[in-house]
Coordinates of C-alpha atoms and ligand atoms in Angstrom, one line a residue:
M1 CA 2.8 15.3 26.2
D2 CA 6.3 13.7 26.2
I3 CA 9.3 15.6 24.6
I4 CA 11.7 13.4 22.8
S5 CA 15.2 13.7 24.5
R6 CA 18.2 14.4 22.5
A7 CA 19.6 10.9 23.7
E8 CA 16.5 9.3 22.2
W9 CA 16.7 11.1 18.8
G10 CA 20.6 10.4 18.6
A11 CA 21.9 13.8 18.9
R12 CA 25.2 14.7 18.5
P13 CA 26.8 16.4 21.5
P14 CA 27.0 20.3 21.4
E15 CA 30.7 21.8 20.7
H16 CA 29.6 24.5 23.5
R17 CA 26.7 25.9 25.0
D18 CA 26.0 29.2 26.7
T19 CA 23.0 29.2 29.3
V20 CA 20.2 31.9 29.1
P21 CA 18.3 32.3 32.6
W22 CA 14.6 32.3 32.6
S23 CA 14.6 36.0 33.8
K24 CA 15.7 37.0 30.3
R25 CA 13.2 34.9 28.3
T26 CA 10.4 37.2 27.1
V27 CA 9.6 35.5 23.4
F28 CA 8.2 32.3 22.2
M29 CA 9.1 32.2 18.6
G30 CA 7.9 29.8 15.9
H31 CA 9.9 28.9 13.0
Y32 CA 9.4 26.3 10.0
S33 CA 12.0 24.3 8.3
A34 CA 10.7 25.1 4.8
A35 CA 11.6 21.5 3.7
S36 CA 10.0 18.1 3.7
A37 CA 8.2 16.9 6.7
T38 CA 10.0 13.6 6.9
Q39 CA 13.3 15.3 7.6
T40 CA 14.7 14.2 11.0
P41 CA 16.1 16.2 14.0
R42 CA 19.5 14.6 13.2
E43 CA 19.4 15.7 9.7
I44 CA 18.6 19.3 10.7
Q45 CA 21.4 19.2 13.3
D46 CA 23.9 17.6 10.9
Y47 CA 23.1 20.7 8.5
H48 CA 23.5 23.2 11.3
M49 CA 26.7 21.8 12.4
R50 CA 28.4 20.8 9.4
V51 CA 27.1 23.1 6.6
K52 CA 26.4 26.3 8.9
G53 CA 29.0 25.4 11.3
W54 CA 27.1 26.1 14.1
S55 CA 27.8 24.5 17.8
D56 CA 24.4 22.5 17.7
I57 CA 21.2 22.4 16.3
G58 CA 19.9 26.0 16.1
Y59 CA 16.4 25.7 17.6
N60 CA 15.4 25.1 21.3
F61 CA 12.8 22.5 20.3
L62 CA 11.2 21.0 17.1
I63 CA 7.9 19.7 16.3
N64 CA 6.9 17.2 13.3
S65 CA 4.3 19.0 11.5
I66 CA 2.4 15.7 10.5
T67 CA 3.0 13.4 13.6
G68 CA 3.3 16.2 16.2
D69 CA 6.1 14.6 17.7
L70 CA 7.8 17.0 19.8
F71 CA 11.8 16.9 19.9
E72 CA 14.2 18.5 22.5
G73 CA 16.7 21.0 20.5
R74 CA 18.9 23.0 22.7
G75 CA 16.2 22.8 25.3
W76 CA 14.8 25.7 27.7
T77 CA 17.7 27.4 28.7
T78 CA 20.6 27.5 26.3
L79 CA 21.1 30.0 23.9
G80 CA 19.6 29.2 20.6
A81 CA 20.8 30.0 17.0
H82 CA 17.4 30.7 15.1
C83 CA 16.7 34.4 15.0
A84 CA 19.9 36.8 14.9
G85 CA 19.9 39.3 17.6
H86 CA 17.0 37.7 19.6
N87 CA 18.4 34.3 20.8
T88 CA 18.5 35.4 24.3
E89 CA 15.1 36.4 24.8
A90 CA 13.5 34.2 22.4
I91 CA 12.8 30.4 22.8
G92 CA 13.0 29.1 19.2
V93 CA 10.4 26.1 18.1
C94 CA 10.9 25.0 14.5
V95 CA 7.7 22.9 13.1
I96 CA 9.4 20.5 10.6
G97 CA 7.7 20.7 7.2
T98 CA 6.7 23.0 4.6
D99 CA 3.8 25.7 3.9
K100 CA 2.1 25.0 0.5
A101 CA -0.8 27.3 -0.4
G102 CA -4.2 25.8 -0.3
R103 CA -3.6 23.2 2.0
Q104 CA -3.1 22.5 5.9
D105 CA 0.2 21.3 6.1
V106 CA 0.4 21.6 10.0
S107 CA -1.8 18.6 11.5
D108 CA -4.1 19.0 14.6
A109 CA -1.4 16.9 16.5
A110 CA 1.3 19.4 15.8
R111 CA -0.6 22.1 16.7
R112 CA -1.4 20.6 19.9
A113 CA 2.1 20.0 20.6
F114 CA 3.0 23.5 19.8
K115 CA 0.6 25.0 22.0
W116 CA 1.2 22.5 24.7
L117 CA 5.1 23.7 24.6
Y118 CA 3.9 27.1 24.7
E119 CA 1.8 26.8 27.6
E120 CA 4.7 25.0 29.3
A121 CA 7.0 27.7 28.9
N122 CA 4.4 30.1 30.4
D123 CA 4.1 27.8 33.2
R124 CA 8.1 27.6 33.9
K125 CA 8.6 31.4 33.3
G126 CA 5.5 32.4 35.3
R127 CA 4.0 34.8 33.2
K128 CA 2.9 34.5 29.4
L129 CA 5.8 34.8 26.9
T130 CA 5.0 37.0 23.8
L131 CA 4.2 34.7 20.8
L132 CA 6.0 35.9 17.7
G133 CA 7.0 34.2 14.4
H134 CA 10.7 34.6 12.9
R135 CA 9.3 37.3 10.5
D136 CA 8.5 39.5 13.4
R137 CA 12.1 39.8 13.9
G138 CA 13.9 39.1 11.0
A139 CA 13.5 39.7 7.0
T140 CA 12.2 36.3 6.2
K141 CA 8.8 34.3 5.2
C142 CA 9.3 32.0 8.4
P143 CA 7.4 30.3 9.5
G144 CA 5.3 30.5 6.6
D145 CA 1.7 31.9 6.2
E146 CA -0.3 28.9 7.8
I147 CA 1.7 29.1 10.9
Y148 CA 2.1 32.6 11.3
T149 CA -1.8 33.3 10.7
W150 CA -2.3 30.7 13.6
L151 CA 0.2 32.4 15.8
K152 CA -1.3 35.7 15.5
A153 CA -4.6 34.0 16.2
G154 CA -3.5 33.0 19.7
L155 CA -3.0 29.3 18.9
P156 CA -6.7 28.4 18.5
I157 CA -7.1 24.5 18.3
V158 CA -10.4 23.6 16.4
G159 CA -12.8 21.4 18.8
G160 CA -10.4 22.1 21.8
T161 CA -9.6 18.1 22.2
P162 CA -9.4 15.5 19.8
T163 CA -12.6 14.0 18.7
P164 CA -12.6 10.4 18.1
K165 CA -14.0 9.3 14.8
P166 CA -17.1 7.2 14.7
P167 CA -16.1 3.5 14.1
A168 CA -17.5 1.7 10.8
A169 CA -19.6 4.8 9.7
G170 CA -19.2 5.7 5.8
K171 CA -19.0 4.0 2.6
P172 CA -17.5 0.6 2.0
A173 CA -14.2 0.4 0.8
P174 CA -14.1 0.7 -3.0
G175 CA -12.7 -2.1 -5.4
T176 CA -12.1 -5.7 -4.5
P177 CA -10.1 -6.5 -1.5
I178 CA -6.4 -7.4 -2.5
A179 CA -4.7 -9.8 0.2
F180 CA -1.3 -8.4 1.7
P181 CA 1.4 -9.7 -0.8
L182 CA 4.4 -10.1 1.3
P183 CA 5.1 -12.8 3.9
S184 CA 3.8 -12.4 7.4
G185 CA 6.0 -9.6 9.5
W186 CA 7.1 -7.9 6.4
Y187 CA 6.3 -4.4 5.1
F188 CA 6.9 -2.0 2.6
G189 CA 9.5 0.5 3.9
P190 CA 12.9 2.1 3.5
A191 CA 15.9 0.5 1.4
S192 CA 18.0 1.2 4.2
G193 CA 15.9 -1.2 6.4
P194 CA 16.2 -5.1 7.0
D195 CA 15.5 -7.7 4.1
Y196 CA 11.9 -7.7 5.3
S197 CA 11.5 -4.0 4.6
V198 CA 10.5 -3.9 1.0
S199 CA 11.4 -0.7 -0.8
G200 CA 10.8 -1.4 -4.6
R201 CA 14.4 -0.7 -4.8
H202 CA 15.6 -4.1 -6.0
E203 CA 12.5 -5.1 -7.8
R204 CA 11.8 -8.2 -5.9
Y205 CA 9.0 -10.5 -6.7
F206 CA 6.0 -11.7 -4.5
K207 CA 3.0 -13.6 -5.6
G208 CA 3.9 -13.4 -9.1
R209 CA 4.4 -9.6 -9.1
T210 CA 6.9 -7.1 -8.6
D211 CA 7.1 -5.1 -5.1
R212 CA 6.7 -2.0 -7.2
A213 CA 3.7 -3.2 -8.7
W214 CA 2.2 -4.0 -5.1
L215 CA 3.1 -0.9 -3.6
R216 CA 1.6 1.1 -6.7
E217 CA -1.7 -1.2 -6.0
W218 CA -1.8 0.2 -2.4
A219 CA -1.7 3.9 -3.3
T220 CA -4.0 3.3 -6.1
Q221 CA -6.2 1.8 -3.8
L222 CA -6.0 5.1 -1.4
S223 CA -6.9 7.3 -4.4
R224 CA -9.8 5.0 -5.1
R225 CA -10.8 5.8 -1.3
G226 CA -10.5 9.6 -2.5
W227 CA -7.1 10.4 -1.7
S228 CA -5.3 12.8 -4.2
V229 CA -2.4 10.8 -5.1
G230 CA 0.1 11.1 -7.9
K231 CA 2.5 13.5 -9.7
G232 CA 1.8 17.1 -9.1
R233 CA -1.0 16.3 -6.6
T234 CA -1.2 16.3 -2.7
W235 CA 0.5 13.0 -1.9
L236 CA 3.6 11.5 -4.1
D237 CA 3.5 14.7 -5.9
Q238 CA 7.4 14.7 -6.9
H239 CA 7.8 11.0 -8.2
G240 CA 4.3 10.2 -8.5
N241 CA 2.9 6.4 -8.0
D242 CA 6.3 4.8 -8.9
G243 CA 6.1 2.0 -6.3
V244 CA 9.6 3.1 -5.0
Y245 CA 9.2 3.6 -1.2
G246 CA 10.8 6.7 -0.1
P247 CA 9.8 9.8 1.8
E248 CA 6.7 10.6 -0.1
Y249 CA 5.1 7.1 0.3
R250 CA 6.1 7.4 4.3
A251 CA 4.3 10.8 4.4
L252 CA 1.0 9.3 2.8
A253 CA 1.4 6.1 4.8
I254 CA 1.5 8.4 8.1
A255 CA -1.2 10.4 6.9
F256 CA -3.5 7.5 6.0
Q257 CA -2.5 5.6 9.3
K258 CA -3.7 8.8 11.4
D259 CA -6.8 8.9 9.6
Q260 CA -7.2 5.2 10.3
D261 CA -6.2 5.4 14.0
L262 CA -3.2 2.9 13.3
R263 CA 0.2 3.0 14.5
Q264 CA 1.7 6.0 12.8
D265 CA 5.1 4.4 11.9
G266 CA 5.0 5.1 8.1
L267 CA 5.5 1.3 7.2
I268 CA 2.9 -0.3 4.8
G269 CA 2.4 -3.7 6.7
V270 CA -0.4 -6.0 6.8
N271 CA -2.7 -3.6 9.2
T272 CA -1.8 -0.6 7.0
W273 CA -2.5 -2.6 3.8
N274 CA -5.8 -4.3 4.9
A275 CA -7.2 -0.8 6.2
A276 CA -7.1 0.6 2.6
F277 CA -8.9 -2.4 1.1
R278 CA -11.2 -3.1 3.9
N279 CA -12.1 -0.3 6.0
P280 CA -15.0 1.8 5.4
V281 CA -14.4 5.3 4.0
R282 CA -15.1 7.9 6.5
Ligands
ZN1 ZN1 12.7 30.9 11.3

């Protein structure tokens, strides 16, 4: 598994750092960010440095709860700032995301990354570190019930290894296929992107309809496929299917891309569009 380095995610340099030798490391501690899974390590670092006034991002490592991307924070042997009074012995690992009752917020990919990192830590230490959640050493709900229960169960991974889904099994895609409405190479993506990243912010027209109407069409097709989409539902629950691309559409696109074994970039280009209208529902 790859650890995405500080340079790769664009970390600011730390203001200072203190080293902890491996001989003093005895605990591997799970945290969660209790915020959107679309938060980047850089956003968390900015918050820790600018708002909290810390010397660097607080955690030693971070894992995205949807994609399972694993990010270097302060790393193995730099003193963290994640659990007051316990940063010397504990390596702090933050799962980026939230904990909503009644649904699985931490993907199998994220669980595998967490477990891999724990085993890597044990290898480096030369014996098993004690697995704890933040709430074991502080008055906090962190890391949320879902992760805490999983930690206490010893990080079981269902099925052990990822099982590839059988191709082309299942019901045919519902509804009438709609052709990708944007020019070749364009996609629905953030407003901060290039011209060919269509966000719906500016209400541009493509093939006689607005970009918002087209993006709504894609999400509506996902609800025909059985996805719980809309205000107060599992996906797009804050803003609903308003056709304006933001973190909620990105999270939905990533989940759907994962389901379809597509590249998980959160952008809705021709492949992600066509998969919704043409691939069987499995
Ligand atoms: Zn915590």
